[in-house]
Each structure stands twice: as C-alpha cells, then as structure tokens.
DNA sequence: AGACCCACGGCGATTATTTA
DNA sequence: TAAATAATCGCCGTGGGTCT
C-alpha cells in the first residue's frame, strides 16, 4: 500500500476477502515512493503471484516503465514485467525515442553500464600512448571507463588494433542506430526510419528536441479507434477510477463520431445554437486537456 | 597499490515457439 | 498462417575479489 495515497498496490483480492469476512482491520506493508515506482511494484507483484497480467497488459506496463524509468536496463524491466529482454528492447526503440535517452543504464545487479564506451576508449587510447607506464586505474578514472576496459584498450593497441572494437564503433552501420537512435544506411522495409527515430536523431545532433506540438501531431495521425484500443490495454488506466472515467469518455467520443449525422438530425432548430456552443466548449475543454498533458510530458 | 580474473549482465542477431 | 515473442548465442563492460 502506498502510504501517501493509501492506495492498494497489491492484494486487492485479499482486502476484499477480509471485508467480506467482516474484518475491519488488515495487516499492510507500506510503500514509500513515487507513483511510477508504485506502478512498477504493482506490475512486479502481479507478474509474481497466481493472477498474472495478460501478455498485452504486460506489454503496456513495460511500455510505461520504459518511459518512467528510462535508466533501467531492458533485462531489469523484462524481469519486472515477465516479458523477454528482446521484447522490452523493441518497446524501448518504439517508445523510448519520445524522451531523452540516458547515456548509461542500471542493470538488475545495480551496476551502471554505458550504452557506448567509444569516447572513453579513445581517450584511454590517447592516454596510454602518451604515458605507456601509467596505472590502469588512473587511466580508467581519467577516461571515465572501468579498469577492465582500459586493459582491453591497451591490449588492442599492443596488437595494433583500434581501441574501439568494430562492433562498438558509432560509425558502424546499424550500430549507431542502437546506441543513439540514428539510422544509417538502413535497408528498405524492416529498417526504415520511423518518425520518432527522426526526432531522436535531431536530439543527437544537438539541434531541436521534439516539441509537445510535434509529438502530439505525430500521434493525432493515428486513428482514434486504434489509440482507444491501445489505451484500454493499459492496466494503469483500467485499474483506477479516473482512468476508467477517461476510457468511458473516449468510448462515448468514438460512438458519437460514428453517428454524427443522426445526432445532427435529432437536434431541433431552436436548439442548434445552444448545442453548437456546448460542442465548441467541449472541444475547447478537450484541447486544453490535451495541451496540459503535452506540457506535463515535456516538463 | 596495481594487475588480473571472473561472474554477472548488457546488447544485437538469429532461430524457435507461441499467440491471435 | 502471419506476426509477435521467447530463447539462445557470441561478444563486450563492469566491478568485486584475489594475486603479486
């Protein structure tokens, strides 16, 4: 149970059972943390006990964790949601581009691993060339990489090789796409650059970050029916009162959109002006709601 | 103190299996 | 049956423990 909101994270069925049995008290374990952390805990609990989430629910949960905890490694998120790391990695590529990617990730072991050591390796290479007798730890500290990596750099230099393995070089086609989201020389079809990847590459260039307007514009191209079905899969919406209210409102919107002509015919002439004003205010309210959400995402 | 070893975990690519 | 997902492989990085 989250102490700040007294909301049940896990054990809703046990709580219900206790209420039915007439118990007025139940032992709880309090959780201190953010809303995002509480969500992760709820997903982990569901994945762990006898009432696991469906595949679509787990996928939706993983997509949310990717956004709220971008520093978590794929395997860490996979472990929490019961999906495979491959699936989480694919989700990150499709969802993660919407937020700035951290330079390193925290694994299940709590260790931090950088997404690219190219810069550190090159600096270590220079330092080793300048001072061949310098201690590995000293070079590691200056270059910002681990002593083990410095040793590998030194061995590579001794063999006359590049300090950065070919598979870790940003210039390698396809690899850069993994490390920074920049697509290079991708083949047609599967490797085509998607809109969100383009906006991420702009970030890597240091030019412009995606604005709330551009991100919203991107999603508004998606059919409302598709967006609604996708939102319905998210347990964080389905399992909260306000979330369900939003889904019902969107459902009504969808239903209305399918029978505008019938509704228009049903409105008497003397009420058209009033209904028009009401509809305009509704539209404004949705717009303000959308703007507020967009600003919150990029705050 | 510095060097080295090694367990653990990261990733992409590929293949096998499951799901809708 | 096609698409999605999981499993596996090989390579690489980190950091704690051990050796010199």
mmCIF file of C-alpha atoms (C1' of nucleotides) in Angstrom:
data_model
loop_
_atom_site.group_PDB
_atom_site.id
_atom_site.type_symbol
_atom_site.label_atom_id
_atom_site.label_comp_id
_atom_site.label_asym_id
_atom_site.label_seq_id
_atom_site.Cartn_x
_atom_site.Cartn_y
_atom_site.Cartn_z
ATOM 1 C CA UNK A 1 0.000 0.000 0.000
ATOM 2 C CA UNK A 2 1.283 3.444 -0.931
ATOM 3 C CA UNK A 3 1.390 5.491 2.264
ATOM 4 C CA UNK A 4 0.915 8.943 0.708
ATOM 5 C CA UNK A 5 -2.331 7.996 -1.096
ATOM 6 C CA UNK A 6 -3.357 4.900 0.950
ATOM 7 C CA UNK A 7 -3.885 3.187 -2.387
ATOM 8 C CA UNK A 8 -3.598 -0.601 -2.580
ATOM 9 C CA UNK A 9 -0.711 -1.633 -4.843
ATOM 10 C CA UNK A 10 -1.077 -5.393 -4.439
ATOM 11 C CA UNK A 11 -3.544 -7.602 -2.552
ATOM 12 C CA UNK A 12 -6.871 -6.106 -3.579
ATOM 13 C CA UNK A 13 -8.467 -9.576 -3.580
ATOM 14 C CA UNK A 14 -7.196 -10.305 -0.052
ATOM 15 C CA UNK A 15 -8.578 -6.927 1.083
ATOM 16 C CA UNK A 16 -11.987 -7.720 -0.442
ATOM 17 C CA UNK A 17 -11.984 -11.159 1.199
ATOM 18 C CA UNK A 18 -11.221 -9.597 4.589
ATOM 19 C CA UNK A 19 -14.056 -7.091 4.117
ATOM 20 C CA UNK A 20 -16.491 -9.880 3.198
ATOM 21 C CA UNK A 21 -15.466 -11.787 6.334
ATOM 22 C CA UNK A 22 -16.352 -8.693 8.330
ATOM 23 C CA UNK A 23 -12.805 -7.755 9.327
ATOM 24 C CA UNK A 24 -12.375 -4.035 9.987
ATOM 25 C CA UNK A 25 -8.572 -4.228 10.053
ATOM 26 C CA UNK A 26 -5.917 -5.892 7.912
ATOM 27 C CA UNK A 27 -2.131 -6.005 8.171
ATOM 28 C CA UNK A 28 -0.448 -3.985 5.420
ATOM 29 C CA UNK A 29 3.073 -3.187 4.298
ATOM 30 C CA UNK A 30 3.568 0.452 3.364
ATOM 31 C CA UNK A 31 5.455 1.509 0.270
ATOM 32 C CA UNK A 32 7.310 4.829 0.134
ATOM 33 C CA UNK A 33 7.990 6.072 -3.336
ATOM 34 C CA UNK A 34 6.761 7.813 -6.441
ATOM 35 C CA UNK A 35 3.646 6.949 -8.436
ATOM 36 C CA UNK A 36 5.911 5.464 -11.129
ATOM 37 C CA UNK A 37 7.701 3.248 -8.595
ATOM 38 C CA UNK A 38 4.372 2.171 -7.118
ATOM 39 C CA UNK A 39 3.235 1.145 -10.601
ATOM 40 C CA UNK A 40 6.400 -0.941 -11.122
ATOM 41 C CA UNK A 41 5.835 -2.645 -7.769
ATOM 42 C CA UNK A 42 2.221 -3.416 -8.697
ATOM 43 C CA UNK A 43 3.303 -4.936 -12.021
ATOM 44 C CA UNK A 44 6.053 -6.993 -10.341
ATOM 45 C CA UNK A 45 3.583 -8.284 -7.774
ATOM 46 C CA UNK A 46 1.046 -9.234 -10.431
ATOM 47 C CA UNK A 47 3.691 -10.947 -12.533
ATOM 48 C CA UNK A 48 4.848 -12.864 -9.481
ATOM 49 C CA UNK A 49 1.708 -14.278 -7.922
ATOM 50 C CA UNK A 50 -1.060 -16.530 -9.218
ATOM 51 C CA UNK A 51 -3.002 -13.807 -11.056
ATOM 52 C CA UNK A 52 -0.532 -12.704 -13.726
ATOM 53 C CA UNK A 53 -1.320 -9.998 -16.245
ATOM 54 C CA UNK A 54 -2.092 -10.926 -19.830
ATOM 55 C CA UNK A 55 0.566 -10.500 -22.485
ATOM 56 C CA UNK A 56 -0.993 -7.273 -23.769
ATOM 57 C CA UNK A 57 -1.250 -5.909 -20.232
ATOM 58 C CA UNK A 58 2.381 -6.759 -19.518
ATOM 59 C CA UNK A 59 3.451 -5.158 -22.805
ATOM 60 C CA UNK A 60 1.524 -1.993 -21.953
ATOM 61 C CA UNK A 61 3.072 -1.982 -18.473
ATOM 62 C CA UNK A 62 6.575 -2.413 -19.912
ATOM 63 C CA UNK A 63 5.966 0.466 -22.325
ATOM 64 C CA UNK A 64 5.029 2.660 -19.387
ATOM 65 C CA UNK A 65 8.064 1.624 -17.323
ATOM 66 C CA UNK A 66 10.341 2.365 -20.306
ATOM 67 C CA UNK A 67 9.051 5.941 -20.204
ATOM 68 C CA UNK A 68 9.046 6.406 -16.422
ATOM 69 C CA UNK A 69 12.331 4.549 -15.772
ATOM 70 C CA UNK A 70 14.453 5.065 -18.926
ATOM 71 C CA UNK A 71 17.627 4.372 -16.940
ATOM 72 C CA UNK A 72 16.546 0.765 -16.246
ATOM 73 C CA UNK A 73 18.150 -1.912 -18.395
ATOM 74 C CA UNK A 74 15.961 -3.984 -20.709
ATOM 75 C CA UNK A 75 16.534 -7.110 -18.604
ATOM 76 C CA UNK A 76 15.523 -5.276 -15.426
ATOM 77 C CA UNK A 77 12.218 -4.174 -16.986
ATOM 78 C CA UNK A 78 11.790 -7.629 -18.518
ATOM 79 C CA UNK A 79 12.240 -9.192 -15.101
ATOM 80 C CA UNK A 80 9.626 -6.874 -13.557
ATOM 81 C CA UNK A 81 7.014 -7.415 -16.251
ATOM 82 C CA UNK A 82 7.566 -11.073 -17.136
ATOM 83 C CA UNK A 83 8.481 -10.282 -20.747
ATOM 84 C CA UNK A 84 11.725 -11.085 -22.530
ATOM 85 C CA UNK A 85 14.529 -8.528 -22.747
ATOM 86 C CA UNK A 86 14.232 -8.656 -26.542
ATOM 87 C CA UNK A 87 10.629 -7.529 -26.351
ATOM 88 C CA UNK A 88 11.488 -4.731 -23.920
ATOM 89 C CA UNK A 89 14.317 -3.633 -26.213
ATOM 90 C CA UNK A 90 11.906 -3.455 -29.128
ATOM 91 C CA UNK A 91 9.459 -1.470 -26.980
ATOM 92 C CA UNK A 92 12.218 0.937 -25.982
ATOM 93 C CA UNK A 93 13.088 1.552 -29.610
ATOM 94 C CA UNK A 94 9.482 2.331 -30.435
ATOM 95 C CA UNK A 95 8.563 4.246 -27.254
ATOM 96 C CA UNK A 96 11.816 5.446 -25.756
ATOM 97 C CA UNK A 97 12.595 7.873 -28.558
ATOM 98 C CA UNK A 98 9.975 10.194 -27.112
ATOM 99 C CA UNK A 99 12.187 11.030 -24.122
ATOM 100 C CA UNK A 100 15.924 11.839 -23.900
ATOM 101 C CA UNK A 101 17.895 8.581 -23.590
ATOM 102 C CA UNK A 102 20.304 8.335 -20.639
ATOM 103 C CA UNK A 103 23.955 7.634 -21.524
ATOM 104 C CA UNK A 104 24.027 4.569 -19.269
ATOM 105 C CA UNK A 105 21.619 2.013 -17.834
ATOM 106 C CA UNK A 106 21.278 0.332 -14.456
ATOM 107 C CA UNK A 107 21.170 -3.458 -14.612
ATOM 108 C CA UNK A 108 19.466 -5.960 -12.331
ATOM 109 C CA UNK A 109 22.709 -6.195 -10.401
ATOM 110 C CA UNK A 110 22.567 -2.456 -9.709
ATOM 111 C CA UNK A 111 25.665 -1.828 -11.812
ATOM 112 C CA UNK A 112 25.759 1.005 -14.289
ATOM 113 C CA UNK A 113 26.738 0.145 -17.847
ATOM 114 C CA UNK A 114 27.215 2.815 -20.502
ATOM 115 C CA UNK A 115 25.479 2.437 -23.850
ATOM 116 C CA UNK A 116 28.715 3.403 -25.568
ATOM 117 C CA UNK A 117 32.317 3.414 -24.338
ATOM 118 C CA UNK A 118 33.713 4.682 -27.621
ATOM 119 C CA UNK A 119 34.658 8.118 -26.305
ATOM 120 C CA UNK A 120 36.192 6.687 -23.132
ATOM 121 C CA UNK A 121 38.111 4.061 -25.094
ATOM 122 C CA UNK A 122 39.536 6.686 -27.470
ATOM 123 C CA UNK A 123 40.586 8.890 -24.558
ATOM 124 C CA UNK A 124 42.149 5.896 -22.804
ATOM 125 C CA UNK A 125 43.982 5.064 -26.045
ATOM 126 C CA UNK A 126 45.435 8.572 -26.175
ATOM 127 C CA UNK A 127 46.435 8.476 -22.501
ATOM 128 C CA UNK A 128 48.137 5.080 -22.896
ATOM 129 C CA UNK A 129 50.008 6.318 -25.969
ATOM 130 C CA UNK A 130 51.167 9.434 -24.070
ATOM 131 C CA UNK A 131 52.070 7.581 -20.852
ATOM 132 C CA UNK A 132 52.539 3.830 -21.533
ATOM 133 C CA UNK A 133 53.531 3.168 -17.895
ATOM 134 C CA UNK A 134 50.575 4.949 -16.275
ATOM 135 C CA UNK A 135 48.475 2.692 -13.968
ATOM 136 C CA UNK A 136 45.303 1.240 -15.484
ATOM 137 C CA UNK A 137 43.146 2.651 -12.670
ATOM 138 C CA UNK A 138 44.485 6.154 -13.202
ATOM 139 C CA UNK A 139 43.716 5.989 -16.921
ATOM 140 C CA UNK A 140 40.325 4.465 -16.168
ATOM 141 C CA UNK A 141 39.495 7.333 -13.827
ATOM 142 C CA UNK A 142 40.540 9.980 -16.361
ATOM 143 C CA UNK A 143 38.736 8.313 -19.264
ATOM 144 C CA UNK A 144 35.612 7.514 -17.267
ATOM 145 C CA UNK A 145 35.626 3.772 -18.027
ATOM 146 C CA UNK A 146 36.412 0.690 -15.958
ATOM 147 C CA UNK A 147 39.979 -0.665 -15.494
ATOM 148 C CA UNK A 148 38.927 -3.820 -17.304
ATOM 149 C CA UNK A 149 38.020 -1.828 -20.373
ATOM 150 C CA UNK A 150 41.294 0.117 -20.177
ATOM 151 C CA UNK A 151 43.172 -3.184 -20.127
ATOM 152 C CA UNK A 152 41.304 -4.252 -23.264
ATOM 153 C CA UNK A 153 42.217 -0.932 -24.919
ATOM 154 C CA UNK A 154 45.877 -1.446 -24.035
ATOM 155 C CA UNK A 155 45.897 -4.981 -25.417
ATOM 156 C CA UNK A 156 44.254 -3.757 -28.594
ATOM 157 C CA UNK A 157 46.865 -1.035 -29.023
ATOM 158 C CA UNK A 158 49.630 -3.597 -28.423
ATOM 159 C CA UNK A 159 48.129 -5.743 -31.215
ATOM 160 C CA UNK A 160 47.987 -2.653 -33.430
ATOM 161 C CA UNK A 161 44.204 -2.589 -33.439
ATOM 162 C CA UNK A 162 41.744 0.281 -32.987
ATOM 163 C CA UNK A 163 40.957 0.925 -29.281
ATOM 164 C CA UNK A 164 37.257 0.600 -30.072
ATOM 165 C CA UNK A 165 36.034 -2.826 -31.240
ATOM 166 C CA UNK A 166 34.370 -2.657 -34.663
ATOM 167 C CA UNK A 167 31.084 -3.747 -33.141
ATOM 168 C CA UNK A 168 31.136 -0.796 -30.729
ATOM 169 C CA UNK A 169 32.049 1.896 -33.211
ATOM 170 C CA UNK A 170 29.367 4.512 -33.836
ATOM 171 C CA UNK A 171 30.407 4.641 -37.497
ATOM 172 C CA UNK A 172 29.349 1.022 -37.938
ATOM 173 C CA UNK A 173 26.124 0.922 -39.955
ATOM 174 C CA UNK A 174 23.177 -0.104 -37.818
ATOM 175 C CA UNK A 175 25.131 0.002 -34.549
ATOM 176 C CA UNK A 176 24.778 3.741 -34.245
ATOM 177 C CA UNK A 177 21.090 3.279 -34.612
ATOM 178 C CA UNK A 178 21.138 1.114 -31.455
ATOM 179 C CA UNK A 179 23.317 3.452 -29.476
ATOM 180 C CA UNK A 180 21.882 6.812 -30.361
ATOM 181 C CA UNK A 181 18.777 6.201 -32.382
ATOM 182 C CA UNK A 182 20.379 7.498 -35.581
ATOM 183 C CA UNK A 183 19.561 5.284 -38.551
ATOM 184 C CA UNK A 184 22.374 4.783 -41.018
ATOM 185 C CA UNK A 185 22.172 3.140 -44.422
ATOM 186 C CA UNK A 186 19.237 1.042 -43.383
ATOM 187 C CA UNK A 187 17.721 -1.320 -45.873
ATOM 188 C CA UNK A 188 14.180 -0.889 -47.075
ATOM 189 C CA UNK A 189 11.270 -2.248 -45.076
ATOM 190 C CA UNK A 190 12.233 -3.509 -41.619
ATOM 191 C CA UNK A 191 14.962 -0.900 -41.159
ATOM 192 C CA UNK A 192 13.073 2.111 -42.398
ATOM 193 C CA UNK A 193 13.411 5.265 -40.335
ATOM 194 C CA UNK A 194 10.244 5.889 -38.393
ATOM 195 C CA UNK A 195 9.049 9.389 -37.463
ATOM 196 C CA UNK A 196 10.041 9.093 -33.802
ATOM 197 C CA UNK A 197 13.539 7.945 -34.772
ATOM 198 C CA UNK A 198 13.943 11.056 -36.865
ATOM 199 C CA UNK A 199 13.042 13.291 -33.940
ATOM 200 C CA UNK A 200 15.558 11.427 -31.762
ATOM 201 C CA UNK A 201 18.310 11.943 -34.279
ATOM 202 C CA UNK A 202 17.604 15.625 -34.121
ATOM 203 C CA UNK A 203 18.334 15.460 -30.408
ATOM 204 C CA UNK A 204 21.604 13.656 -31.040
ATOM 205 C CA UNK A 205 22.582 16.391 -33.448
ATOM 206 C CA UNK A 206 22.056 18.873 -30.684
ATOM 207 C CA UNK A 207 19.568 20.801 -32.758
ATOM 208 C CA UNK A 208 15.992 20.710 -31.578
ATOM 209 C CA UNK A 209 14.090 18.493 -29.183
ATOM 210 C CA UNK A 210 10.602 17.402 -30.212
ATOM 211 C CA UNK A 211 8.035 19.926 -29.065
ATOM 212 C CA UNK A 212 4.754 18.987 -27.384
ATOM 213 C CA UNK A 213 3.002 20.100 -30.528
ATOM 214 C CA UNK A 214 5.131 17.940 -32.857
ATOM 215 C CA UNK A 215 4.786 14.869 -30.639
ATOM 216 C CA UNK A 216 1.036 15.331 -30.336
ATOM 217 C CA UNK A 217 0.821 15.939 -34.081
ATOM 218 C CA UNK A 218 2.562 12.611 -34.624
ATOM 219 C CA UNK A 219 0.014 10.711 -32.510
ATOM 220 C CA UNK A 220 -3.015 12.512 -33.903
ATOM 221 C CA UNK A 221 -2.190 10.872 -37.217
ATOM 222 C CA UNK A 222 -3.138 7.578 -35.551
ATOM 223 C CA UNK A 223 -6.770 6.542 -35.835
ATOM 224 C CA UNK A 224 -8.767 7.298 -32.638
ATOM 225 C CA UNK A 225 -10.121 3.765 -32.660
ATOM 226 C CA UNK A 226 -6.551 2.378 -32.580
ATOM 227 C CA UNK A 227 -5.497 4.807 -29.833
ATOM 228 C CA UNK A 228 -8.542 3.867 -27.744
ATOM 229 C CA UNK A 229 -7.931 0.121 -28.086
ATOM 230 C CA UNK A 230 -4.298 0.680 -27.087
ATOM 231 C CA UNK A 231 -5.240 2.733 -24.014
ATOM 232 C CA UNK A 232 -7.766 0.076 -22.984
ATOM 233 C CA UNK A 233 -4.918 -2.410 -22.680
ATOM 234 C CA UNK A 234 -3.060 -0.310 -20.090
ATOM 235 C CA UNK A 235 -3.787 -1.659 -16.576
ATOM 236 C CA UNK A 236 -2.750 1.654 -15.041
ATOM 237 C CA UNK A 237 -5.818 3.208 -16.665
ATOM 238 C CA UNK A 238 -8.189 0.264 -16.351
ATOM 239 C CA UNK A 239 -7.457 -0.219 -12.682
ATOM 240 C CA UNK A 240 -8.071 3.357 -11.500
ATOM 241 C CA UNK A 241 -11.360 5.189 -11.201
ATOM 242 C CA UNK A 242 -10.163 8.255 -13.103
ATOM 243 C CA UNK A 243 -8.588 6.059 -15.748
ATOM 244 C CA UNK A 244 -11.837 4.198 -16.313
ATOM 245 C CA UNK A 245 -13.692 7.530 -16.459
ATOM 246 C CA UNK A 246 -11.335 8.720 -19.180
ATOM 247 C CA UNK A 247 -11.805 5.475 -21.130
ATOM 248 C CA UNK A 248 -15.594 5.820 -20.892
ATOM 249 C CA UNK A 249 -15.362 9.428 -22.130
ATOM 250 C CA UNK A 250 -13.212 8.355 -25.067
ATOM 251 C CA UNK A 251 -15.615 5.480 -25.778
ATOM 252 C CA UNK A 252 -18.517 7.963 -25.914
ATOM 253 C CA UNK A 253 -16.434 10.129 -28.231
ATOM 254 C CA UNK A 254 -15.877 7.158 -30.519
ATOM 255 C CA UNK A 255 -19.565 6.240 -30.516
ATOM 256 C CA UNK A 256 -20.540 9.836 -31.232
ATOM 257 C CA UNK A 257 -18.123 10.101 -34.119
ATOM 258 C CA UNK A 258 -19.811 7.127 -35.763
ATOM 259 C CA UNK A 259 -23.295 8.724 -35.762
ATOM 260 C CA UNK A 260 -22.779 12.474 -36.133
ATOM 261 C CA UNK A 261 -25.311 12.723 -38.950
ATOM 262 C CA UNK A 262 -28.027 11.023 -36.873
ATOM 263 C CA UNK A 263 -27.346 13.278 -33.889
ATOM 264 C CA UNK A 264 -27.406 16.364 -36.120
ATOM 265 C CA UNK A 265 -30.821 15.340 -37.482
ATOM 266 C CA UNK A 266 -32.150 14.828 -33.953
ATOM 267 C CA UNK A 267 -31.398 18.386 -32.786
ATOM 268 C CA UNK A 268 -34.382 20.721 -33.168
ATOM 269 C CA UNK A 269 -33.810 24.016 -34.983
ATOM 270 C CA UNK A 270 -34.378 26.161 -31.881
ATOM 271 C CA UNK A 271 -31.569 24.315 -30.037
ATOM 272 C CA UNK A 272 -28.871 24.287 -32.733
ATOM 273 C CA UNK A 273 -27.215 27.466 -31.447
ATOM 274 C CA UNK A 274 -27.071 26.197 -27.873
ATOM 275 C CA UNK A 275 -25.804 22.732 -28.852
ATOM 276 C CA UNK A 276 -23.231 24.348 -31.126
ATOM 277 C CA UNK A 277 -21.974 26.490 -28.225
ATOM 278 C CA UNK A 278 -21.865 23.448 -25.938
ATOM 279 C CA UNK A 279 -19.982 21.417 -28.547
ATOM 280 C CA UNK A 280 -17.485 24.253 -29.007
ATOM 281 C CA UNK A 281 -16.885 24.413 -25.255
ATOM 282 C CA UNK A 282 -16.447 20.636 -25.129
ATOM 283 C CA UNK A 283 -13.925 20.826 -27.962
ATOM 284 C CA UNK A 284 -12.036 23.594 -26.123
ATOM 285 C CA UNK A 285 -12.037 21.553 -22.923
ATOM 286 C CA UNK A 286 -10.531 18.544 -24.748
ATOM 287 C CA UNK A 287 -7.947 20.819 -26.381
ATOM 288 C CA UNK A 288 -6.944 22.310 -23.029
ATOM 289 C CA UNK A 289 -6.783 18.801 -21.566
ATOM 290 C CA UNK A 290 -4.527 17.671 -24.456
ATOM 291 C CA UNK A 291 -2.276 20.737 -24.101
ATOM 292 C CA UNK A 292 -1.919 20.209 -20.358
ATOM 293 C CA UNK A 293 -0.935 16.567 -20.887
ATOM 294 C CA UNK A 294 1.544 17.509 -23.602
ATOM 295 C CA UNK A 295 3.157 20.139 -21.382
ATOM 296 C CA UNK A 296 3.324 17.688 -18.482
ATOM 297 C CA UNK A 297 5.165 15.150 -20.635
ATOM 298 C CA UNK A 298 7.812 17.663 -21.640
ATOM 299 C CA UNK A 299 8.100 19.480 -18.302
ATOM 300 C "C1'" DA B 1 48.844 -0.408 -4.812
ATOM 301 C "C1'" DG B 2 48.274 -2.210 -9.103
ATOM 302 C "C1'" DA B 3 47.150 -6.010 -12.179
ATOM 303 C "C1'" DC B 4 44.402 -9.643 -13.215
ATOM 304 C "C1'" DC B 5 40.447 -12.918 -13.104
ATOM 305 C "C1'" DC B 6 35.802 -13.970 -13.352
ATOM 306 C "C1'" DA B 7 30.772 -13.848 -12.501
ATOM 307 C "C1'" DC B 8 27.122 -11.380 -13.942
ATOM 308 C "C1'" DG B 9 24.570 -8.815 -17.060
ATOM 309 C "C1'" DG B 10 24.437 -5.653 -21.169
ATOM 310 C "C1'" DC B 11 23.387 -5.789 -26.347
ATOM 311 C "C1'" DG B 12 22.097 -7.307 -31.336
ATOM 312 C "C1'" DA B 13 21.282 -11.082 -34.362
ATOM 313 C "C1'" DT B 14 19.215 -15.289 -35.319
ATOM 314 C "C1'" DT B 15 16.158 -19.083 -34.686
ATOM 315 C "C1'" DA B 16 12.325 -21.453 -32.408
ATOM 316 C "C1'" DT B 17 7.942 -21.179 -30.343
ATOM 317 C "C1'" DT B 18 3.580 -19.181 -29.192
ATOM 318 C "C1'" DT B 19 -0.371 -16.361 -29.966
ATOM 319 C "C1'" DA B 20 -4.130 -14.019 -32.287
ATOM 320 C "C1'" DT C 1 -0.833 -18.633 -41.120
ATOM 321 C "C1'" DA C 2 1.438 -14.383 -40.142
ATOM 322 C "C1'" DA C 3 3.069 -11.707 -36.551
ATOM 323 C "C1'" DA C 4 4.780 -11.341 -32.093
ATOM 324 C "C1'" DT C 5 7.517 -13.079 -28.520
ATOM 325 C "C1'" DA C 6 10.942 -16.003 -26.244
ATOM 326 C "C1'" DA C 7 15.233 -18.427 -26.208
ATOM 327 C "C1'" DT C 8 19.864 -18.711 -27.387
ATOM 328 C "C1'" DC C 9 24.467 -17.360 -28.906
ATOM 329 C "C1'" DG C 10 28.588 -14.589 -29.067
ATOM 330 C "C1'" DC C 11 30.829 -10.604 -27.773
ATOM 331 C "C1'" DC C 12 31.692 -6.838 -24.598
ATOM 332 C "C1'" DG C 13 31.721 -3.931 -19.972
ATOM 333 C "C1'" DT C 14 31.535 -3.561 -15.009
ATOM 334 C "C1'" DG C 15 33.166 -4.178 -10.574
ATOM 335 C "C1'" DG C 16 34.349 -7.177 -6.634
ATOM 336 C "C1'" DG C 17 37.697 -10.422 -5.153
ATOM 337 C "C1'" DT C 18 42.285 -12.319 -5.386
ATOM 338 C "C1'" DC C 19 47.027 -12.428 -6.532
ATOM 339 C "C1'" DT C 20 51.648 -10.299 -6.973
#
